[in-house]
Coordinates of C-alpha atoms in Angstrom, one line a residue:
M1 CA 19.0 48.8 30.0
E2 CA 17.8 47.3 33.3
N3 CA 14.5 46.3 31.7
D4 CA 16.3 44.7 28.8
H5 CA 18.4 42.7 31.3
Q6 CA 15.3 41.5 33.1
G7 CA 13.7 40.5 29.8
T8 CA 16.8 38.5 28.9
S9 CA 16.9 36.7 32.3
S10 CA 13.2 35.8 32.2
T11 CA 13.7 34.5 28.6
K12 CA 16.6 32.4 29.8
K13 CA 14.4 31.0 32.6
E14 CA 11.7 30.2 30.2
Q15 CA 14.2 28.4 27.9
E16 CA 15.5 26.4 30.9
K17 CA 12.0 25.5 32.0
H18 CA 11.2 24.4 28.4
Y19 CA 14.4 22.3 28.4
E20 CA 13.5 20.7 31.7
N21 CA 10.0 19.9 30.7
N22 CA 10.9 18.5 27.3
F23 CA 14.3 16.9 27.7
I24 CA 15.5 14.2 30.1
S25 CA 18.8 12.5 30.8
V26 CA 19.2 9.6 28.4
Q27 CA 20.0 7.2 31.2
K28 CA 16.5 7.9 32.7
Y29 CA 14.6 7.8 29.5
T30 CA 12.4 4.8 28.8
G31 CA 9.9 6.4 26.4
Q32 CA 7.9 8.4 29.0
G33 CA 6.3 11.5 27.4
Y34 CA 6.6 10.1 23.8
S35 CA 3.7 11.3 21.8
L36 CA 2.2 11.4 18.3
D37 CA 0.2 14.2 16.8
G38 CA -3.5 14.3 17.8
G39 CA -3.2 11.1 19.9
E40 CA -4.2 12.2 23.4
E41 CA -7.8 10.9 23.3
N42 CA -6.9 7.7 21.5
D43 CA -4.1 7.1 24.1
K44 CA -6.7 6.9 26.8
I45 CA -9.0 4.7 24.8
A46 CA -6.2 2.3 23.9
E47 CA -5.1 1.9 27.5
A48 CA -8.7 1.2 28.6
H49 CA -8.8 -1.6 26.0
R50 CA -5.2 -2.7 26.2
A51 CA -5.8 -6.4 26.0
E52 CA -7.9 -6.0 22.8
V53 CA -5.2 -3.8 21.2
V54 CA -2.4 -6.2 22.1
K55 CA -4.3 -9.2 20.8
A56 CA -5.1 -7.4 17.5
A57 CA -1.4 -6.5 17.0
E58 CA -0.1 -10.0 17.8
Q59 CA -2.6 -11.6 15.4
F60 CA -1.8 -9.1 12.7
F61 CA 2.0 -9.9 12.8
L62 CA 1.3 -13.7 13.0
K63 CA -1.1 -13.7 10.2
K64 CA 0.5 -11.2 7.7
Y65 CA 4.2 -11.7 8.6
K66 CA 4.4 -15.2 10.1
T67 CA 6.1 -13.6 13.1
K68 CA 5.4 -13.9 16.8
V69 CA 5.9 -10.5 18.5
K70 CA 6.0 -9.1 22.0
V71 CA 4.1 -5.8 22.5
H72 CA 6.1 -3.2 24.4
N73 CA 4.1 0.0 24.2
L74 CA 0.9 1.7 23.0
V75 CA 1.0 5.3 21.8
G76 CA -2.2 7.1 20.6
N77 CA -2.2 8.7 17.2
R78 CA -4.8 10.7 15.3
D79 CA -6.5 7.6 13.8
G80 CA -5.9 5.0 16.4
V81 CA -3.0 3.6 18.4
T82 CA 0.6 2.8 17.3
V83 CA 1.7 -0.5 18.8
F84 CA 5.5 -0.9 19.3
V85 CA 6.6 -4.5 19.1
E86 CA 9.7 -6.7 19.2
S87 CA 10.0 -10.0 17.3
V88 CA 10.4 -13.1 19.4
G89 CA 13.5 -15.0 18.4
E90 CA 15.3 -14.6 15.0
P91 CA 15.2 -12.6 12.8
H92 CA 15.3 -10.1 15.6
F93 CA 13.9 -6.6 15.0
Y94 CA 11.7 -3.8 16.4
T95 CA 8.8 -2.3 14.5
Y96 CA 5.2 -1.1 14.9
A97 CA 1.7 -1.4 13.5
V98 CA -1.4 0.8 13.8
V99 CA -4.6 -0.4 15.3
P100 CA -7.5 1.9 14.2
I101 CA -10.0 3.4 16.6
E102 CA -13.4 4.5 15.3
Q103 CA -16.0 6.1 17.5
D104 CA -14.1 5.0 20.6
K105 CA -14.0 1.4 19.5
I106 CA -10.9 -0.7 18.7
V107 CA -11.1 -1.9 15.1
G108 CA -8.6 -4.8 15.4
S109 CA -9.6 -6.4 12.0
E110 CA -8.3 -3.2 10.2
T111 CA -4.8 -3.2 11.8
F112 CA -2.2 -2.1 9.3
S113 CA 1.5 -1.2 8.9
Q114 CA 2.9 1.7 7.0
E115 CA 4.5 1.0 3.7
D116 CA 7.7 -1.1 3.9
Q117 CA 7.9 -0.5 7.7
V118 CA 7.7 -4.2 8.7
E119 CA 9.3 -5.4 5.5
G120 CA 12.3 -3.2 6.2
A121 CA 12.5 -4.5 9.8
I122 CA 12.4 -8.1 8.5
R123 CA 15.2 -7.3 6.0
S124 CA 17.4 -5.8 8.7
G125 CA 16.8 -8.7 11.1
I126 CA 17.8 -11.2 8.4
Y127 CA 20.9 -9.1 7.5
A128 CA 21.9 -9.2 11.2
M129 CA 21.6 -13.0 11.1
I130 CA 23.7 -13.4 8.0
Y131 CA 26.4 -11.0 9.3
A132 CA 26.3 -12.2 12.9
N133 CA 30.1 -12.3 13.3
E134 CA 30.5 -8.8 12.0
I135 CA 27.6 -7.5 14.1
H136 CA 29.4 -9.0 17.1
N137 CA 32.6 -7.1 16.2
L138 CA 30.6 -3.8 16.0
D139 CA 28.9 -4.6 19.4
D140 CA 32.3 -5.3 21.0
Y141 CA 33.8 -2.1 19.7
L142 CA 30.9 0.0 21.0
K143 CA 31.0 -1.7 24.4
Q144 CA 34.8 -0.9 24.6
I145 CA 34.1 2.7 23.8
T146 CA 31.4 3.1 26.4
S147 CA 33.6 1.4 29.1
K148 CA 36.7 3.5 28.2
Y149 CA 35.0 6.9 27.8
P150 CA 32.1 8.8 29.5
V151 CA 29.5 8.0 26.8
V152 CA 26.4 5.9 26.8
G153 CA 23.7 4.7 24.5
K154 CA 19.9 4.7 25.0
T155 CA 18.4 2.4 27.5
S156 CA 17.1 -1.0 26.3
A157 CA 13.6 0.1 27.5
A158 CA 13.7 3.2 25.3
V159 CA 14.7 1.1 22.3
A160 CA 11.8 -1.3 22.9
N161 CA 9.1 1.2 23.9
V162 CA 9.6 3.9 21.3
G163 CA 12.3 2.6 19.0
G164 CA 10.3 0.8 16.3
N165 CA 13.5 1.0 14.2
D166 CA 14.4 -2.3 12.5
Y167 CA 17.4 -4.1 13.9
S168 CA 18.4 -2.0 16.9
T169 CA 20.6 -1.9 19.9
P170 CA 21.1 0.9 22.5
Y171 CA 24.0 2.2 20.3
Y172 CA 22.8 1.9 16.7
Y173 CA 20.1 0.8 14.3
I174 CA 20.2 -0.7 10.8
T175 CA 17.9 0.3 8.0
I176 CA 18.0 -1.6 4.7
L177 CA 16.3 -0.3 1.5
D178 CA 14.3 -2.7 -0.5
T179 CA 16.7 -2.6 -3.4
A180 CA 19.8 -3.2 -1.2
I181 CA 19.8 -7.0 -1.8
N182 CA 19.1 -8.4 -5.3
V183 CA 16.9 -11.1 -3.8
D184 CA 13.4 -10.6 -2.2
V185 CA 14.3 -11.8 1.3
V186 CA 10.9 -10.9 2.7
K187 CA 9.1 -13.1 0.2
I188 CA 11.5 -16.0 1.1
Y189 CA 11.0 -15.3 4.8
L190 CA 7.2 -15.5 4.5
K191 CA 7.7 -19.0 3.0
H192 CA 10.4 -20.0 5.5
P193 CA 9.9 -18.0 8.7
E194 CA 11.7 -20.8 10.7
W195 CA 15.0 -20.6 8.7
T196 CA 18.2 -20.4 10.8
K197 CA 21.3 -18.3 10.2
D198 CA 22.9 -21.3 8.2
D199 CA 19.8 -21.6 6.0
W200 CA 19.9 -17.9 5.1
Q201 CA 23.7 -17.9 4.5
K202 CA 23.3 -20.8 2.1
R203 CA 20.4 -19.3 0.3
L204 CA 22.0 -15.9 -0.1
L205 CA 25.5 -17.2 -0.9
K206 CA 25.4 -15.7 -4.4
A207 CA 23.2 -12.7 -3.7
T208 CA 24.7 -9.2 -4.0
L209 CA 24.4 -6.5 -1.5
D210 CA 24.8 -2.8 -2.1
P211 CA 26.4 -1.4 1.1
E212 CA 25.4 2.1 0.2
Q213 CA 21.7 1.1 0.7
V214 CA 22.4 -0.4 4.2
W215 CA 22.2 2.5 6.6
I216 CA 24.0 1.9 10.0
T217 CA 23.4 4.8 12.3
I218 CA 25.5 4.9 15.5
Q219 CA 24.3 7.3 18.2
L220 CA 26.1 8.0 21.4
Y221 CA 25.4 10.4 24.3
M222 CA 27.6 12.1 26.8
K223 CA 27.3 10.3 30.2
E224 CA 27.4 13.4 32.3
S225 CA 24.5 15.9 32.3
D226 CA 26.6 19.1 32.0
R227 CA 29.0 18.0 29.3
K228 CA 28.8 19.1 25.6
P229 CA 29.6 16.5 22.9
D230 CA 33.3 15.9 23.0
R231 CA 34.9 16.6 19.7
A232 CA 38.1 14.6 20.3
L233 CA 36.1 11.5 21.3
F234 CA 33.8 11.9 18.3
N235 CA 36.8 12.2 15.9
E236 CA 38.3 9.0 17.5
V237 CA 35.1 7.0 16.9
V238 CA 34.9 8.3 13.3
S239 CA 38.5 7.4 12.6
D240 CA 38.1 3.9 14.3
V241 CA 35.1 3.1 12.1
E242 CA 37.0 4.3 9.0
V243 CA 39.9 1.9 9.5
M244 CA 38.3 -1.1 11.2
K245 CA 38.1 -4.4 9.3
S246 CA 35.4 -7.0 9.7
L247 CA 32.5 -4.7 10.4
P248 CA 29.0 -5.3 8.8
P249 CA 28.9 -3.8 5.3
G250 CA 27.0 -0.6 5.0
A251 CA 27.0 3.2 5.0
Y252 CA 27.8 4.4 8.5
S253 CA 26.6 7.6 10.1
I254 CA 27.9 8.6 13.5
L255 CA 26.3 11.0 15.9
L256 CA 27.4 12.2 19.4
H257 CA 24.8 14.1 21.4
D258 CA 24.9 15.8 24.8
N259 CA 23.2 13.9 27.7
R260 CA 19.7 14.9 27.0
I261 CA 17.0 13.3 24.9
G262 CA 13.7 14.7 23.8
K263 CA 10.9 13.1 25.7
D264 CA 8.2 13.4 23.0
S265 CA 10.5 12.7 20.1
A266 CA 12.9 10.1 21.5
T267 CA 15.8 11.8 19.6
G268 CA 19.0 13.4 21.0
S269 CA 19.7 15.6 17.9
K270 CA 20.2 19.2 18.8
T271 CA 22.3 22.2 17.5
N272 CA 25.3 21.0 19.5
S273 CA 25.2 17.4 18.3
L274 CA 28.3 16.2 16.3
E275 CA 27.5 14.3 13.1
R276 CA 29.3 12.5 10.3
G277 CA 26.7 11.3 7.9
D278 CA 24.8 12.0 4.6
P279 CA 26.2 12.8 2.1
D280 CA 29.6 11.8 3.6
E281 CA 28.8 8.4 5.3
I282 CA 31.7 5.9 5.9
I283 CA 31.2 3.1 3.4
K284 CA 32.3 -0.4 4.5
R285 CA 32.2 -3.1 1.8

């Protein structure tokens, strides 16, 4: 029996060590430790040629997407380096591109993005411009929740450095499928990258939007390190979103995590996370 007990306690210590090594308080997380499969060597090569990688990414976005970007982070992957960027000005979004590395050399001319990755980010940024007032209402509500209750979002640095997720804030991100709007907004954007909110609102006045194809994912974290996700607080946020008027149209998922976030994955989802989502999202029309 004694040996069994010792085995259990050493297993517990191992689990705690694993937890300490792999998770960090969300307030301290800026993307440190984020990794992609097989990227260790290319990580070093990319850092050694940082200026070249940054230039390749900036030129790629300017040439292919008519968008000026700010590079936030480089993360090695099996085939090269993933470059996390933020658009400058509006439409505002976060996304990434991949700069290949072959035989330890940066191949900037072959820079590419994954299918619909940047296009989806552009759609979400334009959506946020069109629904600026409703976005403001959502932002206000989440600021109230985080000032009233012991919950927080991700740091702005984490969003920028390892977010790569469309229109994003520390509290939520918005993903828009390519069939959500019955007009090809990316095609229009590439012709008119300088358009303002008014221009877009006029152009899309008669367009239709399917809110079930606009995914708005709200993620909150407990502020204190030793607190489990609070069920009563979670239920309050869910019921608030259900009844609130003047929110951006979309299918809302709501998650409440404990205080820790995975360093290498940038996600807070764990077995104790509370979630209201697919297939039971809150639809706002």
